[in-house]
Amino acid sequence: SSGINAEWPLRPGELIVLLHKMASKRALQRSYQLILQNTKVRTKNLVPELSLYLLDKSCPWYYQKEVPELEHDPFWSVFWPGGQVLSRFIFDNENVVKNRDVMDIGCGCGALGIAAKIAGAKSVMCNDIDELAMAAVQLNFKLNELEPPILSAEDLLQSSSIIQPENTTIFLGDMFYDEVMAGKILAWCLRNNQIENDVYIGDPGRWGLDFIKDHITKVAEYDISDEDCDEFRTASVFQFISN
């Protein structure tokens, strides 16, 4: 059984839609299986309130430079330092998300969205261009006994549209890894900050931050002790300001 309801006979065009839904469901189940077979539930990081499916040294993918069966590198399988400090910041400052719409851009494992939902966010959108990350988000929300968030695999940073509704809290963790990405984020943040959306950035100090230093102010700093982020000893939360 496909688990997808349909009334027979189907009208013209409906069979194609049904087959697409069935194929999508099978693909999602394969994604779940890949994630569950190649990750472990981990809590030892800056945010022990959260349980997450992540890589550790017992996982085969941990030692592979490339994973042939994946379209993208599994960046979602690591709880990067910027994501850790933003999640910690949410729990330490629940007012930044309470009763607000929240967007996590480049969400990876979905930890920020989980933290925001627990802290009282009205709604949460998790966005990542990697479809496998979207599957990981769903598994991690379920692991933390939460309903799945709104999911988006669109490249929102390329979009010229202004995010609605206003008064959204937007988070970007570990996104400043090169000049090109920094430029895209700056333009996108300027559009969204001007409609009274709060934008927070989490990063351990990658060089891409230099390109937006005139538009950010540090609001928190945390020590990082996760062995998978051992190249970074601290990471900070910045608030975007449009000047």
C-alpha atoms as a printed R data frame, in Angstrom:
    type eleno elety resid chain resno       x      y       z
1   ATOM     1    CA   SER     A     1   0.000  0.000   0.000
2   ATOM     2    CA   SER     A     2   1.262  3.469  -0.854
3   ATOM     3    CA   GLY     A     3  -0.461  5.115   2.089
4   ATOM     4    CA   ILE     A     4  -1.766  7.784  -0.304
5   ATOM     5    CA   ASN     A     5  -5.528  8.084  -0.656
6   ATOM     6    CA   ALA     A     6  -7.054  8.371  -4.123
7   ATOM     7    CA   GLU     A     7 -10.569  8.067  -5.513
8   ATOM     8    CA   TRP     A     8 -10.957  5.846  -8.560
9   ATOM     9    CA   PRO     A     9 -11.410  6.242 -11.428
10  ATOM    10    CA   LEU     A    10  -8.866  9.062 -11.669
11  ATOM    11    CA   ARG     A    11  -9.551 12.116 -13.808
12  ATOM    12    CA   PRO     A    12  -7.075 13.030 -16.593
13  ATOM    13    CA   GLY     A    13  -3.789 14.205 -15.121
14  ATOM    14    CA   GLU     A    14  -4.512 12.827 -11.650
15  ATOM    15    CA   LEU     A    15  -2.566  9.602 -12.286
16  ATOM    16    CA   ILE     A    16   0.599 11.614 -12.923
17  ATOM    17    CA   VAL     A    17   0.077 13.551  -9.701
18  ATOM    18    CA   LEU     A    18  -0.532 10.327  -7.764
19  ATOM    19    CA   LEU     A    19   2.584  8.641  -9.189
20  ATOM    20    CA   HIS     A    20   4.645 11.718  -8.301
21  ATOM    21    CA   LYS     A    21   3.362 11.609  -4.710
22  ATOM    22    CA   MET     A    22   4.158  7.900  -4.442
23  ATOM    23    CA   ALA     A    23   7.674  8.411  -5.829
24  ATOM    24    CA   SER     A    24   8.236 11.321  -3.441
25  ATOM    25    CA   LYS     A    25   7.116  9.220  -0.488
26  ATOM    26    CA   ARG     A    26   9.456  6.376  -1.464
27  ATOM    27    CA   ALA     A    27  12.343  8.844  -1.857
28  ATOM    28    CA   LEU     A    28  11.617 10.295   1.577
29  ATOM    29    CA   GLN     A    29  11.606  6.825   3.133
30  ATOM    30    CA   ARG     A    30  14.979  6.091   1.495
31  ATOM    31    CA   SER     A    31  16.312  9.376   2.917
32  ATOM    32    CA   TYR     A    32  15.106  8.438   6.402
33  ATOM    33    CA   GLN     A    33  16.801  5.061   6.091
34  ATOM    34    CA   LEU     A    34  20.118  6.596   4.985
35  ATOM    35    CA   ILE     A    35  20.096  9.015   7.896
36  ATOM    36    CA   LEU     A    36  19.178  6.431  10.521
37  ATOM    37    CA   GLN     A    37  21.798  3.979   9.245
38  ATOM    38    CA   ASN     A    38  24.635  6.518   9.183
39  ATOM    39    CA   THR     A    39  24.126  8.743  12.244
40  ATOM    40    CA   LYS     A    40  23.775  8.449  16.006
41  ATOM    41    CA   VAL     A    41  21.567 10.331  18.456
42  ATOM    42    CA   ARG     A    42  23.811 12.865  20.179
43  ATOM    43    CA   THR     A    43  23.293 15.370  22.990
44  ATOM    44    CA   LYS     A    44  26.858 16.251  24.053
45  ATOM    45    CA   ASN     A    45  27.219 19.805  22.806
46  ATOM    46    CA   LEU     A    46  26.379 23.357  23.885
47  ATOM    47    CA   VAL     A    47  22.648 22.561  23.793
48  ATOM    48    CA   PRO     A    48  22.060 19.318  25.731
49  ATOM    49    CA   GLU     A    49  18.318 20.060  25.734
50  ATOM    50    CA   LEU     A    50  18.241 18.791  22.139
51  ATOM    51    CA   SER     A    51  18.648 15.257  20.800
52  ATOM    52    CA   LEU     A    52  19.867 15.159  17.200
53  ATOM    53    CA   TYR     A    53  20.803 12.577  14.580
54  ATOM    54    CA   LEU     A    54  24.440 13.482  13.879
55  ATOM    55    CA   LEU     A    55  27.696 11.893  12.798
56  ATOM    56    CA   ASP     A    56  30.148 10.611  15.351
57  ATOM    57    CA   LYS     A    57  33.378  8.613  15.084
58  ATOM    58    CA   SER     A    58  31.484  5.318  14.992
59  ATOM    59    CA   CYS     A    59  29.677  6.325  11.767
60  ATOM    60    CA   PRO     A    60  31.149  5.272   8.376
61  ATOM    61    CA   TRP     A    61  30.473  8.690   6.811
62  ATOM    62    CA   TYR     A    62  32.609 10.359   9.496
63  ATOM    63    CA   TYR     A    63  35.815  9.252   7.744
64  ATOM    64    CA   GLN     A    64  34.721  9.646   4.127
65  ATOM    65    CA   LYS     A    65  35.833 12.752   2.227
66  ATOM    66    CA   GLU     A    66  33.040 12.108  -0.265
67  ATOM    67    CA   VAL     A    67  29.854 10.077   0.080
68  ATOM    68    CA   PRO     A    68  29.070  8.735  -3.426
69  ATOM    69    CA   GLU     A    69  25.383  8.033  -2.756
70  ATOM    70    CA   LEU     A    70  24.684 11.654  -1.765
71  ATOM    71    CA   GLU     A    71  24.051 14.617  -4.063
72  ATOM    72    CA   HIS     A    72  25.500 17.060  -1.500
73  ATOM    73    CA   ASP     A    73  28.054 16.692   1.271
74  ATOM    74    CA   PRO     A    74  26.153 15.851   4.489
75  ATOM    75    CA   PHE     A    75  26.727 19.213   6.173
76  ATOM    76    CA   TRP     A    76  23.415 18.670   8.010
77  ATOM    77    CA   SER     A    77  25.015 15.794   9.945
78  ATOM    78    CA   VAL     A    78  27.282 18.091  11.975
79  ATOM    79    CA   PHE     A    79  26.040 20.541  14.599
80  ATOM    80    CA   TRP     A    80  28.293 23.415  13.540
81  ATOM    81    CA   PRO     A    81  29.433 26.051  16.062
82  ATOM    82    CA   GLY     A    82  27.265 28.851  14.674
83  ATOM    83    CA   GLY     A    83  24.188 26.670  14.963
84  ATOM    84    CA   GLN     A    84  25.147 25.660  18.484
85  ATOM    85    CA   VAL     A    85  25.520 29.221  19.749
86  ATOM    86    CA   LEU     A    86  22.312 30.386  18.071
87  ATOM    87    CA   SER     A    87  20.383 27.488  19.622
88  ATOM    88    CA   ARG     A    88  21.899 28.256  23.029
89  ATOM    89    CA   PHE     A    89  21.085 31.942  22.522
90  ATOM    90    CA   ILE     A    90  17.443 31.079  21.823
91  ATOM    91    CA   PHE     A    91  17.117 29.111  25.049
92  ATOM    92    CA   ASP     A    92  18.895 31.856  26.997
93  ATOM    93    CA   ASN     A    93  16.780 34.623  25.409
94  ATOM    94    CA   GLU     A    94  13.380 33.140  24.628
95  ATOM    95    CA   ASN     A    95  11.896 36.576  23.982
96  ATOM    96    CA   VAL     A    96  13.621 36.718  20.574
97  ATOM    97    CA   VAL     A    97  11.317 33.973  19.285
98  ATOM    98    CA   LYS     A    98   8.347 33.775  21.643
99  ATOM    99    CA   ASN     A    99   5.048 34.188  19.734
100 ATOM   100    CA   ARG     A   100   6.970 35.135  16.587
101 ATOM   101    CA   ASP     A   101   7.402 33.511  13.183
102 ATOM   102    CA   VAL     A   102  10.898 32.070  12.847
103 ATOM   103    CA   MET     A   103  12.988 31.237   9.761
104 ATOM   104    CA   ASP     A   104  16.189 29.171   9.853
105 ATOM   105    CA   ILE     A   105  18.102 29.698   6.601
106 ATOM   106    CA   GLY     A   106  20.568 26.924   5.751
107 ATOM   107    CA   CYS     A   107  19.028 24.947   8.593
108 ATOM   108    CA   GLY     A   108  21.086 21.757   8.321
109 ATOM   109    CA   CYS     A   109  19.907 19.381  11.052
110 ATOM   110    CA   GLY     A   110  17.095 21.723  12.153
111 ATOM   111    CA   ALA     A   111  18.387 22.357  15.676
112 ATOM   112    CA   LEU     A   112  17.611 26.096  15.600
113 ATOM   113    CA   GLY     A   113  14.036 25.460  14.573
114 ATOM   114    CA   ILE     A   114  13.620 22.876  17.322
115 ATOM   115    CA   ALA     A   115  15.028 25.291  19.918
116 ATOM   116    CA   ALA     A   116  12.735 28.059  18.647
117 ATOM   117    CA   LYS     A   117   9.652 25.848  18.779
118 ATOM   118    CA   ILE     A   118  10.437 24.704  22.314
119 ATOM   119    CA   ALA     A   119  11.020 28.338  23.309
120 ATOM   120    CA   GLY     A   120   7.543 29.352  22.135
121 ATOM   121    CA   ALA     A   121   7.807 30.385  18.480
122 ATOM   122    CA   LYS     A   122   4.448 30.811  16.753
123 ATOM   123    CA   SER     A   123   5.685 29.082  13.606
124 ATOM   124    CA   VAL     A   124   8.996 27.747  12.314
125 ATOM   125    CA   MET     A   125  10.260 27.470   8.745
126 ATOM   126    CA   CYS     A   126  13.384 25.374   8.145
127 ATOM   127    CA   ASN     A   127  15.090 26.102   4.828
128 ATOM   128    CA   ASP     A   128  17.924 24.191   3.141
129 ATOM   129    CA   ILE     A   129  18.663 23.435  -0.507
130 ATOM   130    CA   ASP     A   130  19.694 19.854   0.383
131 ATOM   131    CA   GLU     A   131  16.650 17.575   0.274
132 ATOM   132    CA   LEU     A   132  18.380 15.128   2.625
133 ATOM   133    CA   ALA     A   133  18.672 17.927   5.177
134 ATOM   134    CA   MET     A   134  14.897 18.342   4.920
135 ATOM   135    CA   ALA     A   135  14.502 14.663   5.812
136 ATOM   136    CA   ALA     A   136  16.946 15.044   8.720
137 ATOM   137    CA   VAL     A   137  14.938 18.017  10.009
138 ATOM   138    CA   GLN     A   138  11.758 15.940  10.048
139 ATOM   139    CA   LEU     A   139  13.468 13.094  11.911
140 ATOM   140    CA   ASN     A   140  15.009 15.470  14.441
141 ATOM   141    CA   PHE     A   141  11.716 17.244  15.131
142 ATOM   142    CA   LYS     A   142  10.080 13.858  15.704
143 ATOM   143    CA   LEU     A   143  12.983 12.784  17.943
144 ATOM   144    CA   ASN     A   144  12.314 15.853  20.093
145 ATOM   145    CA   GLU     A   145   8.568 15.102  20.151
146 ATOM   146    CA   LEU     A   146   7.563 18.061  17.999
147 ATOM   147    CA   GLU     A   147   5.323 18.366  14.978
148 ATOM   148    CA   PRO     A   148   7.324 18.962  11.766
149 ATOM   149    CA   PRO     A   149   7.995 22.587  10.798
150 ATOM   150    CA   ILE     A   150   7.258 24.338   7.536
151 ATOM   151    CA   LEU     A   151   9.885 23.031   5.098
152 ATOM   152    CA   SER     A   152  11.486 24.910   2.218
153 ATOM   153    CA   ALA     A   153  14.165 23.622  -0.173
154 ATOM   154    CA   GLU     A   154  14.126 26.844  -2.218
155 ATOM   155    CA   ASP     A   155  17.302 28.906  -2.519
156 ATOM   156    CA   LEU     A   156  15.804 31.844  -0.633
157 ATOM   157    CA   LEU     A   157  19.018 33.851  -0.758
158 ATOM   158    CA   GLN     A   158  18.650 34.006  -4.544
159 ATOM   159    CA   SER     A   159  15.064 35.199  -4.258
160 ATOM   160    CA   SER     A   160  14.353 38.878  -4.814
161 ATOM   161    CA   SER     A   161  11.074 38.637  -2.920
162 ATOM   162    CA   ILE     A   162  10.661 40.145   0.532
163 ATOM   163    CA   ILE     A   163   9.885 37.661   3.262
164 ATOM   164    CA   GLN     A   164   6.429 37.913   4.759
165 ATOM   165    CA   PRO     A   165   5.023 38.266   7.323
166 ATOM   166    CA   GLU     A   166   6.779 41.150   8.992
167 ATOM   167    CA   ASN     A   167   8.191 40.748  12.485
168 ATOM   168    CA   THR     A   168   9.856 37.467  11.642
169 ATOM   169    CA   THR     A   169  12.991 36.366  13.490
170 ATOM   170    CA   ILE     A   170  15.536 35.056  10.987
171 ATOM   171    CA   PHE     A   171  18.575 32.945  11.853
172 ATOM   172    CA   LEU     A   172  21.629 32.187   9.719
173 ATOM   173    CA   GLY     A   173  24.195 29.833  11.195
174 ATOM   174    CA   ASP     A   174  27.642 29.050   9.727
175 ATOM   175    CA   MET     A   175  26.889 30.629   6.350
176 ATOM   176    CA   PHE     A   176  29.862 32.989   5.966
177 ATOM   177    CA   TYR     A   177  32.333 30.580   4.437
178 ATOM   178    CA   ASP     A   178  33.300 32.701   1.395
179 ATOM   179    CA   GLU     A   179  32.994 36.154  -0.164
180 ATOM   180    CA   VAL     A   180  30.297 35.202  -2.670
181 ATOM   181    CA   MET     A   181  27.998 33.788  -0.006
182 ATOM   182    CA   ALA     A   182  28.668 36.779   2.260
183 ATOM   183    CA   GLY     A   183  27.591 39.143  -0.536
184 ATOM   184    CA   LYS     A   184  24.375 37.207  -1.177
185 ATOM   185    CA   ILE     A   185  23.544 37.169   2.518
186 ATOM   186    CA   LEU     A   186  24.248 40.881   2.927
187 ATOM   187    CA   ALA     A   187  21.859 41.835   0.108
188 ATOM   188    CA   TRP     A   188  19.182 39.460   1.424
189 ATOM   189    CA   CYS     A   189  19.528 40.649   5.022
190 ATOM   190    CA   LEU     A   190  19.273 44.292   3.987
191 ATOM   191    CA   ARG     A   191  15.951 43.603   2.265
192 ATOM   192    CA   ASN     A   192  14.531 41.730   5.216
193 ATOM   193    CA   ASN     A   193  15.917 43.896   8.002
194 ATOM   194    CA   GLN     A   194  14.241 46.937   6.477
195 ATOM   195    CA   ILE     A   195  10.781 45.462   7.044
196 ATOM   196    CA   GLU     A   196  11.394 45.108  10.766
197 ATOM   197    CA   ASN     A   197  12.524 41.491  10.751
198 ATOM   198    CA   ASP     A   198  15.178 40.635  13.331
199 ATOM   199    CA   VAL     A   199  18.176 38.860  11.800
200 ATOM   200    CA   TYR     A   200  20.655 36.902  13.941
201 ATOM   201    CA   ILE     A   201  23.888 35.336  12.707
202 ATOM   202    CA   GLY     A   202  25.890 32.599  14.416
203 ATOM   203    CA   ASP     A   203  29.524 32.088  13.447
204 ATOM   204    CA   PRO     A   204  32.903 31.203  14.978
205 ATOM   205    CA   GLY     A   205  34.643 33.998  13.067
206 ATOM   206    CA   ARG     A   206  35.041 32.768   9.502
207 ATOM   207    CA   TRP     A   207  36.604 35.293   7.171
208 ATOM   208    CA   GLY     A   208  33.346 35.925   5.301
209 ATOM   209    CA   LEU     A   209  32.155 37.926   8.309
210 ATOM   210    CA   ASP     A   210  34.652 40.649   7.369
211 ATOM   211    CA   PHE     A   211  32.434 41.576   4.424
212 ATOM   212    CA   ILE     A   212  29.506 42.490   6.689
213 ATOM   213    CA   LYS     A   213  31.343 43.802   9.763
214 ATOM   214    CA   ASP     A   214  29.749 47.249   9.356
215 ATOM   215    CA   HIS     A   215  26.288 45.687   9.528
216 ATOM   216    CA   ILE     A   216  26.537 43.449  12.596
217 ATOM   217    CA   THR     A   217  26.881 43.875  16.335
218 ATOM   218    CA   LYS     A   218  27.908 41.064  18.696
219 ATOM   219    CA   VAL     A   219  25.214 40.184  21.247
220 ATOM   220    CA   ALA     A   220  26.630 36.974  22.770
221 ATOM   221    CA   GLU     A   221  29.709 34.740  22.809
222 ATOM   222    CA   TYR     A   222  29.984 31.136  23.967
223 ATOM   223    CA   ASP     A   223  32.760 28.606  24.488
224 ATOM   224    CA   ILE     A   224  32.611 25.545  22.232
225 ATOM   225    CA   SER     A   225  33.746 22.168  23.533
226 ATOM   226    CA   ASP     A   226  32.313 19.816  20.872
227 ATOM   227    CA   GLU     A   227  35.070 17.515  19.574
228 ATOM   228    CA   ASP     A   228  33.694 17.788  16.035
229 ATOM   229    CA   CYS     A   229  34.231 21.555  16.105
230 ATOM   230    CA   ASP     A   230  37.649 21.445  17.767
231 ATOM   231    CA   GLU     A   231  39.145 23.960  15.337
232 ATOM   232    CA   PHE     A   232  36.887 26.559  16.970
233 ATOM   233    CA   ARG     A   233  37.072 27.300  20.682
234 ATOM   234    CA   THR     A   234  34.452 30.064  20.720
235 ATOM   235    CA   ALA     A   235  31.588 31.251  18.528
236 ATOM   236    CA   SER     A   236  29.420 34.353  18.640
237 ATOM   237    CA   VAL     A   237  25.898 35.551  17.939
238 ATOM   238    CA   PHE     A   238  25.574 38.771  15.959
239 ATOM   239    CA   GLN     A   239  22.512 40.868  15.263
240 ATOM   240    CA   PHE     A   240  22.216 42.385  11.810
241 ATOM   241    CA   ILE     A   241  21.766 46.141  11.618
242 ATOM   242    CA   SER     A   242  20.968 47.915   8.360
243 ATOM   243    CA   ASN     A   243  22.585 51.265   9.290
